[in-house]
Coordinates of C-alpha atoms in Angstrom, one line a residue:
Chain S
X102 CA 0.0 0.0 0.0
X103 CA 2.6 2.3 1.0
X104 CA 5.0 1.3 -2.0
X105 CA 2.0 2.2 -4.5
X106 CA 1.2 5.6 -2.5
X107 CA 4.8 6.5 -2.8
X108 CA 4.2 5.6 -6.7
X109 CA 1.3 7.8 -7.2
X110 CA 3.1 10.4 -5.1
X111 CA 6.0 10.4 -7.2
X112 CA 4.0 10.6 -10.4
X113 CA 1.7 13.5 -9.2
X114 CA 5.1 15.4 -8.5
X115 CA 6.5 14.8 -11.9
X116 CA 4.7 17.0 -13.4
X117 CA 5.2 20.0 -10.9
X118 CA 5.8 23.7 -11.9
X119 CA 9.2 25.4 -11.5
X120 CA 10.1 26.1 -7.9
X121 CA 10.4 29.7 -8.3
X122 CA 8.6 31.3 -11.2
X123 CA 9.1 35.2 -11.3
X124 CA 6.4 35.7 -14.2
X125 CA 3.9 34.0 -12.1
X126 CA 4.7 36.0 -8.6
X127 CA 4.7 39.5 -11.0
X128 CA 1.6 38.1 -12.2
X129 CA 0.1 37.9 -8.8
X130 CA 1.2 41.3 -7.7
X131 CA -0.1 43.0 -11.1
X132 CA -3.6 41.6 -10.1
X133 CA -3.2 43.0 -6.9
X134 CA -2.0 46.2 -7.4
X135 CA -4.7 46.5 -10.8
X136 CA -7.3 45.6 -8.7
X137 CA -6.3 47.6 -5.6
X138 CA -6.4 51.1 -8.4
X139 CA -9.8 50.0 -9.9
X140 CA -10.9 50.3 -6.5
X141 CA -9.2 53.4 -5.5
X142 CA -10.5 55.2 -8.6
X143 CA -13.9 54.2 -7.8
X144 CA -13.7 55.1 -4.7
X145 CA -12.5 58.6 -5.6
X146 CA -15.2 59.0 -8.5
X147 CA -17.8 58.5 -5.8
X148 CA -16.5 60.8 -3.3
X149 CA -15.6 63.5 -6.0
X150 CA -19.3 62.8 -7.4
X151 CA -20.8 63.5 -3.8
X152 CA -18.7 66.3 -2.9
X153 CA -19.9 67.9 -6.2
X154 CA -23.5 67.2 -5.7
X155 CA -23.3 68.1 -2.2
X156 CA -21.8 71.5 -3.6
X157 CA -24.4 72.0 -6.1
X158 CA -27.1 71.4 -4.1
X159 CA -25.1 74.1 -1.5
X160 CA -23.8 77.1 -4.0
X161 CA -27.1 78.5 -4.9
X162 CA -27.5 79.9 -1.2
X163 CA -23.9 81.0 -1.7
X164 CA -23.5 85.3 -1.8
X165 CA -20.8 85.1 -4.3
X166 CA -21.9 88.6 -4.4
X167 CA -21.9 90.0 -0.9
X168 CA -18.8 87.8 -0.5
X169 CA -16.8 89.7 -2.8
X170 CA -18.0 92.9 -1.7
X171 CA -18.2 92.6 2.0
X172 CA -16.1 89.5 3.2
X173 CA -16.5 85.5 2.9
X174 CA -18.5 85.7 6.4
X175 CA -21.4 87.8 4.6
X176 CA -21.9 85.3 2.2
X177 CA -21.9 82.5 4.5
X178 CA -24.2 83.7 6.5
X179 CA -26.9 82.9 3.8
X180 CA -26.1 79.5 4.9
X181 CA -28.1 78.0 7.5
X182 CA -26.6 76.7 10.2
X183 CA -28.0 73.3 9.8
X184 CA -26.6 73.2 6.0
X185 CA -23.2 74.2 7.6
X186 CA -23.4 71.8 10.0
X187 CA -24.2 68.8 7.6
X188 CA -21.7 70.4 5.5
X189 CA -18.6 69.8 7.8
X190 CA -20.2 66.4 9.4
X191 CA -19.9 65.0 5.7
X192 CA -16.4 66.5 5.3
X193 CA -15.2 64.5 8.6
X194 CA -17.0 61.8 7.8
X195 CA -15.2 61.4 4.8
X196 CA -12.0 62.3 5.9
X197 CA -12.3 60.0 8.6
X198 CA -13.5 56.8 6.5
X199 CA -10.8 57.7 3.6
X200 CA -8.2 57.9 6.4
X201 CA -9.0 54.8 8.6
X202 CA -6.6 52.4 9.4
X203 CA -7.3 49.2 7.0
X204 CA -5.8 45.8 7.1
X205 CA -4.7 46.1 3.4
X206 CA -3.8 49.3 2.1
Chain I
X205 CA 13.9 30.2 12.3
X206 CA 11.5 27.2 11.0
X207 CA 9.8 26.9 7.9
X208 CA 6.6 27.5 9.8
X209 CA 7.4 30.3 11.8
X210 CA 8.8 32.2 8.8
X211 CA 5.5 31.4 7.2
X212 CA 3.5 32.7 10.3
X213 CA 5.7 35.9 10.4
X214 CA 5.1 36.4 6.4
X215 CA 1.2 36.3 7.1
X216 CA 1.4 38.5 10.1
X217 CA 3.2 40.8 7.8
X218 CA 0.4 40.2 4.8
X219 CA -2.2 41.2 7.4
X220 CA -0.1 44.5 8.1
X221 CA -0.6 45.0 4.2
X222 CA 2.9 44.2 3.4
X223 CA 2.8 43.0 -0.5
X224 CA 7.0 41.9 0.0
X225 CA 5.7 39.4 2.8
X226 CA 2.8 38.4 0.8
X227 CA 5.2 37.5 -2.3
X228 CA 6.6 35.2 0.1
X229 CA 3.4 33.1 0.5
X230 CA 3.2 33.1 -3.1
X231 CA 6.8 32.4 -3.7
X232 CA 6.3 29.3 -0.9
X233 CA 3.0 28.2 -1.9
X234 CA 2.8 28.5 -5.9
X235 CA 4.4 25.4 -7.1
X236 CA 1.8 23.1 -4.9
X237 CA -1.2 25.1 -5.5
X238 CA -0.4 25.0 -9.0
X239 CA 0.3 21.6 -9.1
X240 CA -2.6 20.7 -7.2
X241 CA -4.7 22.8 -10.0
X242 CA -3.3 21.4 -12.6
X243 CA -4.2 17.7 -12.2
X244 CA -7.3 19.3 -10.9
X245 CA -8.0 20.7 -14.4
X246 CA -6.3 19.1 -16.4
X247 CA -5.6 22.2 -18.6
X248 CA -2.0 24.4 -17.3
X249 CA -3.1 28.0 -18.5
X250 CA -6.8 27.6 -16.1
X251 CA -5.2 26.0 -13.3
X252 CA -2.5 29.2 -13.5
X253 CA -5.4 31.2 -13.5
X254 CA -6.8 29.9 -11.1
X255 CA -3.9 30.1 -8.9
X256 CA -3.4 33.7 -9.3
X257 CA -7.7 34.1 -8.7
X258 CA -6.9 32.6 -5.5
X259 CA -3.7 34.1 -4.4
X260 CA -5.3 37.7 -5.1
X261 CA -8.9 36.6 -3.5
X262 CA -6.3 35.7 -0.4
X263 CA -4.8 38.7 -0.2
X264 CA -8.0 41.1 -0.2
X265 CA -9.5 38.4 2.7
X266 CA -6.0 37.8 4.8
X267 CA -7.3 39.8 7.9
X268 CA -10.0 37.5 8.1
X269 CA -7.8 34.7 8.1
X270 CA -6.8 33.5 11.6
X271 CA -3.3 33.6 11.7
X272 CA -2.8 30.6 14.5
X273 CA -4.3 28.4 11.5
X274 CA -2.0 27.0 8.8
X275 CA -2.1 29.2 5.9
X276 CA -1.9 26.2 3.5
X277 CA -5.3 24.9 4.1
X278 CA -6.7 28.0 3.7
X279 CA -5.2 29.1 0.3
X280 CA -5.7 25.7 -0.8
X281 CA -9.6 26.1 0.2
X282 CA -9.9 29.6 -1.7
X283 CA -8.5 27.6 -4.7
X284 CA -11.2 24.7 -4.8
X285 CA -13.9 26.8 -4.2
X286 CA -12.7 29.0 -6.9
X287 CA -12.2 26.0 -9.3
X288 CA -16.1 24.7 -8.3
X289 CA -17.3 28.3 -9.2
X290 CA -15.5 28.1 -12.3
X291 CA -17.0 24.7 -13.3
X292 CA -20.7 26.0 -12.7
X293 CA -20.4 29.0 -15.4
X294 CA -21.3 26.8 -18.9
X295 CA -18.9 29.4 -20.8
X296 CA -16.1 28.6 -18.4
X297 CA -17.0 24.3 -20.1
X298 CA -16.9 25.2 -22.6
X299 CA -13.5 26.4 -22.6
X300 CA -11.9 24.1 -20.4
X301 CA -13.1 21.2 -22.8
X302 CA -10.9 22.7 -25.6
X303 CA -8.4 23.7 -23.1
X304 CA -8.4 20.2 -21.8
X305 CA -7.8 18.7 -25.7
X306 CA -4.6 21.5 -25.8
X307 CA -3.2 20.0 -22.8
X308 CA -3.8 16.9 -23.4
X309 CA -1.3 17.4 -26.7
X310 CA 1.1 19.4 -24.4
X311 CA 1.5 16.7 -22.3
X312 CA 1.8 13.8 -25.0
X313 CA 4.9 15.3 -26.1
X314 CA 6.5 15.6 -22.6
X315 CA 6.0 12.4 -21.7
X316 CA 3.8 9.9 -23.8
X317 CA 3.1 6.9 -21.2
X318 CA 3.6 7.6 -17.8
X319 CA 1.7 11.2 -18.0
X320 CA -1.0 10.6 -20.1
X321 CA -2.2 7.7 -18.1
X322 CA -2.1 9.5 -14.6
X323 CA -3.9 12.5 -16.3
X324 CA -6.3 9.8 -17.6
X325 CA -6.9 8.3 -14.8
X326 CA -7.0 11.3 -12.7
X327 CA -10.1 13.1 -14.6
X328 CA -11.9 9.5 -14.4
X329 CA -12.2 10.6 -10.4
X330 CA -14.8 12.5 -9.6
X331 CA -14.0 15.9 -8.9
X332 CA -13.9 15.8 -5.0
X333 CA -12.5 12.7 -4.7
X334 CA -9.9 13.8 -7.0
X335 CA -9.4 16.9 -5.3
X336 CA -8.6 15.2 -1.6
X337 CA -6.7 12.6 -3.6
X338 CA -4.3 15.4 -5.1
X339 CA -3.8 16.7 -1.9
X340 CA -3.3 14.0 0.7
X341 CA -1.0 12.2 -2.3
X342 CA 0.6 15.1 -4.1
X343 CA 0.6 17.9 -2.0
X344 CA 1.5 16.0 1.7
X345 CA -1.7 17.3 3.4
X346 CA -2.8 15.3 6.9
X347 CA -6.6 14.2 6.1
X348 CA -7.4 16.7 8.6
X349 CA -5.6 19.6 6.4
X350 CA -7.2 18.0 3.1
X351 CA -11.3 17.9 4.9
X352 CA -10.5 21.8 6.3
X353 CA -9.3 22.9 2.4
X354 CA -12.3 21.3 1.2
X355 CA -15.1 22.0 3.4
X356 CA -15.5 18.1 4.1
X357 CA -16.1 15.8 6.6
X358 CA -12.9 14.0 7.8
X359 CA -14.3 10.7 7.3
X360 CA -15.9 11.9 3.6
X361 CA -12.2 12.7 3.0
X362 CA -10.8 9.4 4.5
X363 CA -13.0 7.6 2.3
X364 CA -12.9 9.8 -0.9
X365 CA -8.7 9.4 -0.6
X366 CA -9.5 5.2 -0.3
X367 CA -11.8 4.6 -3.0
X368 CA -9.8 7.3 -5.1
X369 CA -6.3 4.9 -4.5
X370 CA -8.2 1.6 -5.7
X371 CA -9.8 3.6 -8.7
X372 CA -6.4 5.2 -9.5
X373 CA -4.4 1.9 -9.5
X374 CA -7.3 -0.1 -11.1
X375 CA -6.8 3.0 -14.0
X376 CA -3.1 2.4 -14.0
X377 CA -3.6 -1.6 -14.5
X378 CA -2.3 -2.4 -10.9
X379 CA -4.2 -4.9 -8.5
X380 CA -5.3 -3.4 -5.6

């Protein structure tokens, strides 16, 4: 039994790949690192794509006007507070979920 | 420094996103996995795909992987689950069955006898069977290594590993 395990063994390694085999470990890490920039890019587009919602939806209450004239505070104060408020909660939460500490970078 | 504990330091290291210590488990682990994929398959260019689906699907999941475990199992797991997907998609058939005729070429001019009856022999088994086979035989896994990589009960592997032996010597003309 042992003598035909040791056979089979024998001819299942014969037909092993290399030991070391740099095109497939490059191979591996391109994956990695392609995949790894798909999802940074989409992770990007969908923060940029917030951000510029989030600022359309904000700029028509913007004085660009009084700002100019009178000082950036004038024209924030068209703001409401609440819209400020959500305004630099989404900012840290972003910042905070772009910058947490991951197991893979 | 042991093989082992080099291996547990190159996964804590993976976990800590560290792609040079990662390398290492694919520079350690490739020739088996691939191995084990290719008599899996039957066909060298799927089972190297294969291999590298499964190396990056490891690398994306290592911090759920519990580093006390051995990381062989494991990557050996990702692998057949992978290859199982792969045989459920009717495109994916459809290319391994011409695949499979390519390699079967390939490996009538490395060796005409001895390789062509082991690959024979080997896609008689079915594919679980053939699978805890490959391991236990080719790849040195204990049965309890072979039943975690493959989501099996020890005793379906123990079995599986038996009945595959007979089958494969019965295949190869021997008496059991």
């Amino acid at each position: 039994m042992s003598e035909r395990n040791d056979k089979v063994a024998a001819m299942l390694a014969a037909d092993a790949p290399a030991g070391r085999d740099l095109a497939f470990e490059i191979a591996v890490l391109t994956k990695i690192e392609r995949r790894r920039f798909v999802r940074e890019t989409a992770r990007n587009l969908a923060v940029a794509t917030g951000v510029a919602l989030l600022l359309g939806l904000l700029m028509p209450q913007f004085d660009w006007a009084g700002a100019f004239a009178a000082g950036w505070n004038v024209g924030l104060a068209q703001l409401s507070s609440n819209t400020l408020l959500m305004a630099v909660l989404l900012i840290a939460a972003s910042a905070a979920w772009y910058y947490r500490p991951r197991a893979n970078a | 420094m042991t093989a082992s504990d080099s291996e547990t330091a190159w996964v804590q290291g993976a976990r800590a996103a560290s792609a040079d210590d990662f390398s290492q488990l694919v520079r350690l682990n490739q020739q088996a996995l691939r191995a084990f994929l290719r008599r899996l398959t039957g066909n060298h260019a799927e089972a190297d795909d294969l291999a590298q689906e499964a190396f990056v699907f490891a690398w994306e999941k290592i911090h759920r992987f519990d580093a006390t475990r051995p990381f062989r199992p494991w990557l050996f797991g990702i692998a057949w689950r992978k290859y199982r997907e792969r045989r459920r998609g009717w495109r994916r058939l459809l290319l391994r069955e011409s695949g499979w005729a390519e390699s079967q070429a390939t490996v009538t001019e490395a060796d005409p006898g001895l390789k062509l009856d082991l690959a024979a022999a080997c896609a008689r088994l079915p594919a679980e069977q053939r699978a805890a086979l490959l391991l236990c035989l080719g790849c040195d896994f204990s049965h309890g290594e072979a039943a975690e990589a493959l989501s099996l009960p020890l005793g379906t592997v123990k079995s599986h590993i038996a009945r595959g032996r007979r089958q494969l010597a019965a295949f190869l003309g021997e008496t059991p």
